[in-house]
Tab-separated table of C-alpha atoms in Angstrom:
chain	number	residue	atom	x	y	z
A	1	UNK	CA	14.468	-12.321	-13.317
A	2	UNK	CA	16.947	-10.518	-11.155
A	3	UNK	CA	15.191	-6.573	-9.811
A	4	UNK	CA	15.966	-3.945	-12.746
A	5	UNK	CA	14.072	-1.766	-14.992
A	6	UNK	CA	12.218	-4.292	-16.856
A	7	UNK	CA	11.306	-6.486	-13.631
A	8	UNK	CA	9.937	-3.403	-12.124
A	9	UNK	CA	7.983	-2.694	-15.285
A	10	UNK	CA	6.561	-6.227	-16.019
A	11	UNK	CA	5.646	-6.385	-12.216
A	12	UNK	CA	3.907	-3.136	-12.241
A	13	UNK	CA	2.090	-3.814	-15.875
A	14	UNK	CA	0.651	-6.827	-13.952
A	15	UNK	CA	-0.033	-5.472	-10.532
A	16	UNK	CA	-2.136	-2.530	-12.087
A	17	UNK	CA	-3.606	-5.339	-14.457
A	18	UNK	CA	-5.131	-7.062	-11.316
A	19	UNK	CA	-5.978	-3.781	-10.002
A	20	UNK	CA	-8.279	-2.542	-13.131
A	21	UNK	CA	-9.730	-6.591	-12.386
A	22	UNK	CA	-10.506	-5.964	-8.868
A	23	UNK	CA	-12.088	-2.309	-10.040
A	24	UNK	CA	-14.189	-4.106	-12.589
A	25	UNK	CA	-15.513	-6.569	-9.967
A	26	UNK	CA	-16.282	-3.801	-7.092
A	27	UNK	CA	-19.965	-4.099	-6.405
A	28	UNK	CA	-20.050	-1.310	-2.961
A	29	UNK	CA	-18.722	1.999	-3.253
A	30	UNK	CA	-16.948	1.624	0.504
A	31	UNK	CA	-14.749	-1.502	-1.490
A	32	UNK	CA	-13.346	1.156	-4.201
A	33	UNK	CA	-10.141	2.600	-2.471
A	34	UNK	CA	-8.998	-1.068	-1.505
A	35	UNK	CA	-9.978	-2.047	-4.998
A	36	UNK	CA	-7.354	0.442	-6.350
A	37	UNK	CA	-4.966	-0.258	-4.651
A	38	UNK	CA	-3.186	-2.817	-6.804
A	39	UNK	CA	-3.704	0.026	-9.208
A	40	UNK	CA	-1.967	2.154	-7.163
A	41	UNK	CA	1.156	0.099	-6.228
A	42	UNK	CA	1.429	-1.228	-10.372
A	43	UNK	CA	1.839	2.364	-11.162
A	44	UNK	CA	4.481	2.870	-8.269
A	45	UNK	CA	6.513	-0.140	-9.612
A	46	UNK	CA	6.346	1.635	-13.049
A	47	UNK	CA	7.707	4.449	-11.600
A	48	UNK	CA	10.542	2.953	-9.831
A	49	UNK	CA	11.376	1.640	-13.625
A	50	UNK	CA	11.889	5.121	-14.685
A	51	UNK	CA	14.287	5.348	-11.622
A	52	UNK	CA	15.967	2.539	-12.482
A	53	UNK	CA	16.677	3.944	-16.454
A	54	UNK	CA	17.565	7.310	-14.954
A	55	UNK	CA	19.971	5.054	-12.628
A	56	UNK	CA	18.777	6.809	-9.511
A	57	UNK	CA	19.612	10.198	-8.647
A	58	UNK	CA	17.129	12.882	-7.255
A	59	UNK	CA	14.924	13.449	-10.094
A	60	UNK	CA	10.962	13.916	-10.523
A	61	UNK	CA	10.918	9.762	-10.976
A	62	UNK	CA	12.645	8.739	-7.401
A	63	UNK	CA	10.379	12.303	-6.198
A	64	UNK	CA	7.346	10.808	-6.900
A	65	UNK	CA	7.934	6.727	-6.074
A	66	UNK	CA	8.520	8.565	-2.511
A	67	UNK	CA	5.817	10.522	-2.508
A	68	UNK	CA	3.456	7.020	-2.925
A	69	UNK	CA	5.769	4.721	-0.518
A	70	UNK	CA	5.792	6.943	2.290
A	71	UNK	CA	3.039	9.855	2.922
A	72	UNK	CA	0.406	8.319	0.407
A	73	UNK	CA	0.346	4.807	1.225
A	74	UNK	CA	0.453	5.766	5.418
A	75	UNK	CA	-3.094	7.182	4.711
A	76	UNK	CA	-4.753	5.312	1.759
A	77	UNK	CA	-4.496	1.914	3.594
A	78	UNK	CA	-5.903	2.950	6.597
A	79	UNK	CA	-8.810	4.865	4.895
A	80	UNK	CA	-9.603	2.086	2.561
A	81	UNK	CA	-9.489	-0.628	5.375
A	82	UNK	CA	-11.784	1.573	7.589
A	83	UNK	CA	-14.005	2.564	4.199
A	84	UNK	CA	-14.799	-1.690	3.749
A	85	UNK	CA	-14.678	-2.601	7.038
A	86	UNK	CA	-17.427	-4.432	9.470
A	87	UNK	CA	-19.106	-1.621	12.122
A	88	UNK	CA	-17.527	-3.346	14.642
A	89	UNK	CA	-14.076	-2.958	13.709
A	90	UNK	CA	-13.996	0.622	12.946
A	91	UNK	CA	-13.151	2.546	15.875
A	92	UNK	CA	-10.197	0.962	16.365
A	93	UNK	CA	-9.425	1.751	12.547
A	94	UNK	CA	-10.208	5.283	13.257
A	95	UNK	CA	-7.411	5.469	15.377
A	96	UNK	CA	-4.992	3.793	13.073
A	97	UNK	CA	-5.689	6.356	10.351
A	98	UNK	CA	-5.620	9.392	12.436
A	99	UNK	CA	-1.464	7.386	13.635
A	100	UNK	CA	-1.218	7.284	9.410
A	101	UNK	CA	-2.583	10.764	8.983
A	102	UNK	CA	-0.043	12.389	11.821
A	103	UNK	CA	2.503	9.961	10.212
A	104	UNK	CA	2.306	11.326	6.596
A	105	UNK	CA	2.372	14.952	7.476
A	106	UNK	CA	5.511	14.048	8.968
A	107	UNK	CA	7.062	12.523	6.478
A	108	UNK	CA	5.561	14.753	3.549
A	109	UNK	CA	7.209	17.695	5.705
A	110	UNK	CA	10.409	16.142	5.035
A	111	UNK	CA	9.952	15.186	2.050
A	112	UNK	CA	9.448	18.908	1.262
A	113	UNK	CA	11.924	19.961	3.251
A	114	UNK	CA	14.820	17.763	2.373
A	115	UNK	CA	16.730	16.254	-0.463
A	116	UNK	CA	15.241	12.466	-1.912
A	117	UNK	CA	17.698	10.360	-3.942
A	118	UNK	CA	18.100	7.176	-5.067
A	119	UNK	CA	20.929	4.577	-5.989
A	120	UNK	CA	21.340	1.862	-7.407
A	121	UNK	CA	22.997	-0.972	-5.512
A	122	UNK	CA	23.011	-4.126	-7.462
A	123	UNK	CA	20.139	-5.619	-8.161
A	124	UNK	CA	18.224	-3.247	-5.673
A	125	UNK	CA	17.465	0.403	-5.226
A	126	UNK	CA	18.362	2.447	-2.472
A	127	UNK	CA	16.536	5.688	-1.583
A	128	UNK	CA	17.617	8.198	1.097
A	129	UNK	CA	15.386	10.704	2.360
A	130	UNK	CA	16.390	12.642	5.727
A	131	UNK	CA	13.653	11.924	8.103
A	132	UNK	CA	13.353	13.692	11.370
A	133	UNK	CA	12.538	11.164	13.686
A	134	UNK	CA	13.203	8.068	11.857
A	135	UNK	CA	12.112	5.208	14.211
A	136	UNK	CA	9.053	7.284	14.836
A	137	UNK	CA	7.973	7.227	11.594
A	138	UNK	CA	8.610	4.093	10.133
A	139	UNK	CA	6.903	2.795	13.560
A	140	UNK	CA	3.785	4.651	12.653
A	141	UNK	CA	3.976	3.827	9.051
A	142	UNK	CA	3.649	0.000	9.591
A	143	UNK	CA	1.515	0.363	12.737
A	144	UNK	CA	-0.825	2.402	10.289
A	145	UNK	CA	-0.426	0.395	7.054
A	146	UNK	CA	-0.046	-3.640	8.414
A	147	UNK	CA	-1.971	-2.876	11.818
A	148	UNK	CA	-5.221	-2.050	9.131
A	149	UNK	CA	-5.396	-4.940	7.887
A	150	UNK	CA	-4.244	-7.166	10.922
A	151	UNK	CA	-7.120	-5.162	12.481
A	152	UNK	CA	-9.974	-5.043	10.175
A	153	UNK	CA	-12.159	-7.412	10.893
A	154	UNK	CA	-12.036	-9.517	7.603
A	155	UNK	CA	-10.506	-12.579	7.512
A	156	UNK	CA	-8.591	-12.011	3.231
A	157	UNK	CA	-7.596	-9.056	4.531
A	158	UNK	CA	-6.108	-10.423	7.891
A	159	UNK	CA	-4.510	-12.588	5.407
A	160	UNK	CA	-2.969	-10.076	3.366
A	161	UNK	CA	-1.529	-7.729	6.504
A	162	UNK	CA	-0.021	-10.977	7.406
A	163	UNK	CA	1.948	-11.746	4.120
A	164	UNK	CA	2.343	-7.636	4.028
A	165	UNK	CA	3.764	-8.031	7.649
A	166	UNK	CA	6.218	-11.277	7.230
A	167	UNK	CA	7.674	-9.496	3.808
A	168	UNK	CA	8.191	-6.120	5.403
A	169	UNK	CA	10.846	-8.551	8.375
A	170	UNK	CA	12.146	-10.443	5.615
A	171	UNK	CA	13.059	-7.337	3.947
A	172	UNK	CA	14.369	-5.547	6.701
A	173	UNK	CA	16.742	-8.666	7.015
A	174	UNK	CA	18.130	-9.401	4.194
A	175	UNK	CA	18.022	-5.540	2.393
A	176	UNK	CA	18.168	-3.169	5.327
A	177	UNK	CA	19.478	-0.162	3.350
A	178	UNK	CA	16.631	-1.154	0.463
A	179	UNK	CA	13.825	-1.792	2.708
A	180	UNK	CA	11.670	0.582	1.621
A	181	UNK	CA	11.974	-0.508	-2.162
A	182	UNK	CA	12.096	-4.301	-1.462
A	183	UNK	CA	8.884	-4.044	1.086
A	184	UNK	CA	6.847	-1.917	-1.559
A	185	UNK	CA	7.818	-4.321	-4.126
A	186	UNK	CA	6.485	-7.584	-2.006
A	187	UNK	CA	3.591	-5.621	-0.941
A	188	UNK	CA	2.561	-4.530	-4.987
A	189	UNK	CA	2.973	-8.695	-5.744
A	190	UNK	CA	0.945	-9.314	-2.403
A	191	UNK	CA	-1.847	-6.703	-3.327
A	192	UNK	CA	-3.067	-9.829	-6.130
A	193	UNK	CA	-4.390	-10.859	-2.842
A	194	UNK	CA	-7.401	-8.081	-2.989
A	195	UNK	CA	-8.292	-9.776	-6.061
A	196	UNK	CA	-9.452	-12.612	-4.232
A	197	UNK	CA	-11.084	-10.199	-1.448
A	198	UNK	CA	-12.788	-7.974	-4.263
A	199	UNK	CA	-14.266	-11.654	-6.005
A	200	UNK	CA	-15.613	-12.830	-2.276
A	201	UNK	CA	-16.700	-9.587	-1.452
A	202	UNK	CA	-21.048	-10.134	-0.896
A	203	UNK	CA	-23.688	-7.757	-2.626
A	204	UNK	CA	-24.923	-5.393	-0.891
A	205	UNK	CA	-28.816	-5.818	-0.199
A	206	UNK	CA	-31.094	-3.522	-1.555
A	207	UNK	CA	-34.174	-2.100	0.194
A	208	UNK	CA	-37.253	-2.514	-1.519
A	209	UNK	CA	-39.616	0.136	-1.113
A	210	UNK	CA	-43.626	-0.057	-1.816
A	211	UNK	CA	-44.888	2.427	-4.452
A	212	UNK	CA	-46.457	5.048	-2.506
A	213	UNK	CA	-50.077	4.206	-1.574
A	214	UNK	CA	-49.612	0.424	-1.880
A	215	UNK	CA	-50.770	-1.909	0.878
């Protein structure tokens, strides 16, 4: 199925179907914003379906799929990384969310400040958004987003930030002026991959405590 409105909306029907799975199967509250994720990038897909119907332009659709691609996803990957990650990989995490935190008030600053629009070229969509200090940015964004999970300790997620990582070069390669939409796309068919995390993910261990004035 060549990339239109309906493969955006059949991908992102079944992305946030494996994300209300991986929800359903949390059992620790620190697993919940990785969980969502998928739930999170199904809806984005659906979104860039309305863009594709309202064949681009600089509406509230192509507004809001950057709103999730760029300042969003720069901090909720890094938070939910360090929120389910082992105590020995967190400082280092710390500091890649406070790079995604400095990275999305950048970009929501341009976002706010300057014009978002999107075209379609072919079989792909382009989006344009006038960011000040573009290699900056998209430096931090990955560094933020891929360097999580390359850095967090867990060997599904490692996984992921790999696949996450080789998709983001292929895109760049073959769809440089659609990198954005082509990278968020493999990363929403990737995110299954949390399924697999949530399922392996062990129990946490409860603390029994003797009724008071037992010996």
């Amino acid at each position: 199925m060549c990339w239109s409105a309906t493969a955006d909306l059949v991908a992102g029907v079944g992305v946030a179907g494996v994300g209300a799975a991986c929800m359903a199967r949390v059992r620790s509250v620190g697993d919940l914003p990785l969980a969502a994720l998928p739930l999170l990038l199904g809806a984005h897909q659906i979104v860039e379906s309305v863009v594709w119907a309202s064949d681009g332009g600089s509406g509230p659709a192509t507004v809001l799929w950057a709103v999730i691609a760029l300042p969003l996803l720069a901090v909720w990957v890094p938070a939910g990384v360090l929120c389910a990650a082992p105590p020995h990989a967190r400082p280092r995490l710390v500091l890649l969310l406070a790079v995604g935190t400095a990275t999305a008030a950048m970009l929501a600053h341009d976002l706010a400040t300057g014009p978002v629009t999107a075209e379609i070229r072919g079989r792909t969509v382009g989006y344009a958004v006038d960011l000040s200090h573009p290699e900056l940015l998209v430096a931090g964004y990955l560094l933020a987003t891929v360097g999580s999970l390359l850095l967090s300790g867990d060997r599904r997620l490692l996984v992921l930030g790999i696949l996450v990582a080789v998709g983001a070069v292929a895109c760049w390669a073959l769809w440089r002026l659609e990198f954005v939409s082509t990278w968020c796309a493999f990363a929403a068919v990737c995110s299954v991959v949390l399924l697999g995390w949530v399922r392996a993910r062990p129990t946490p261990s409860k603390t029994h405590h003797s009724p008071a004035g037992a010996r």
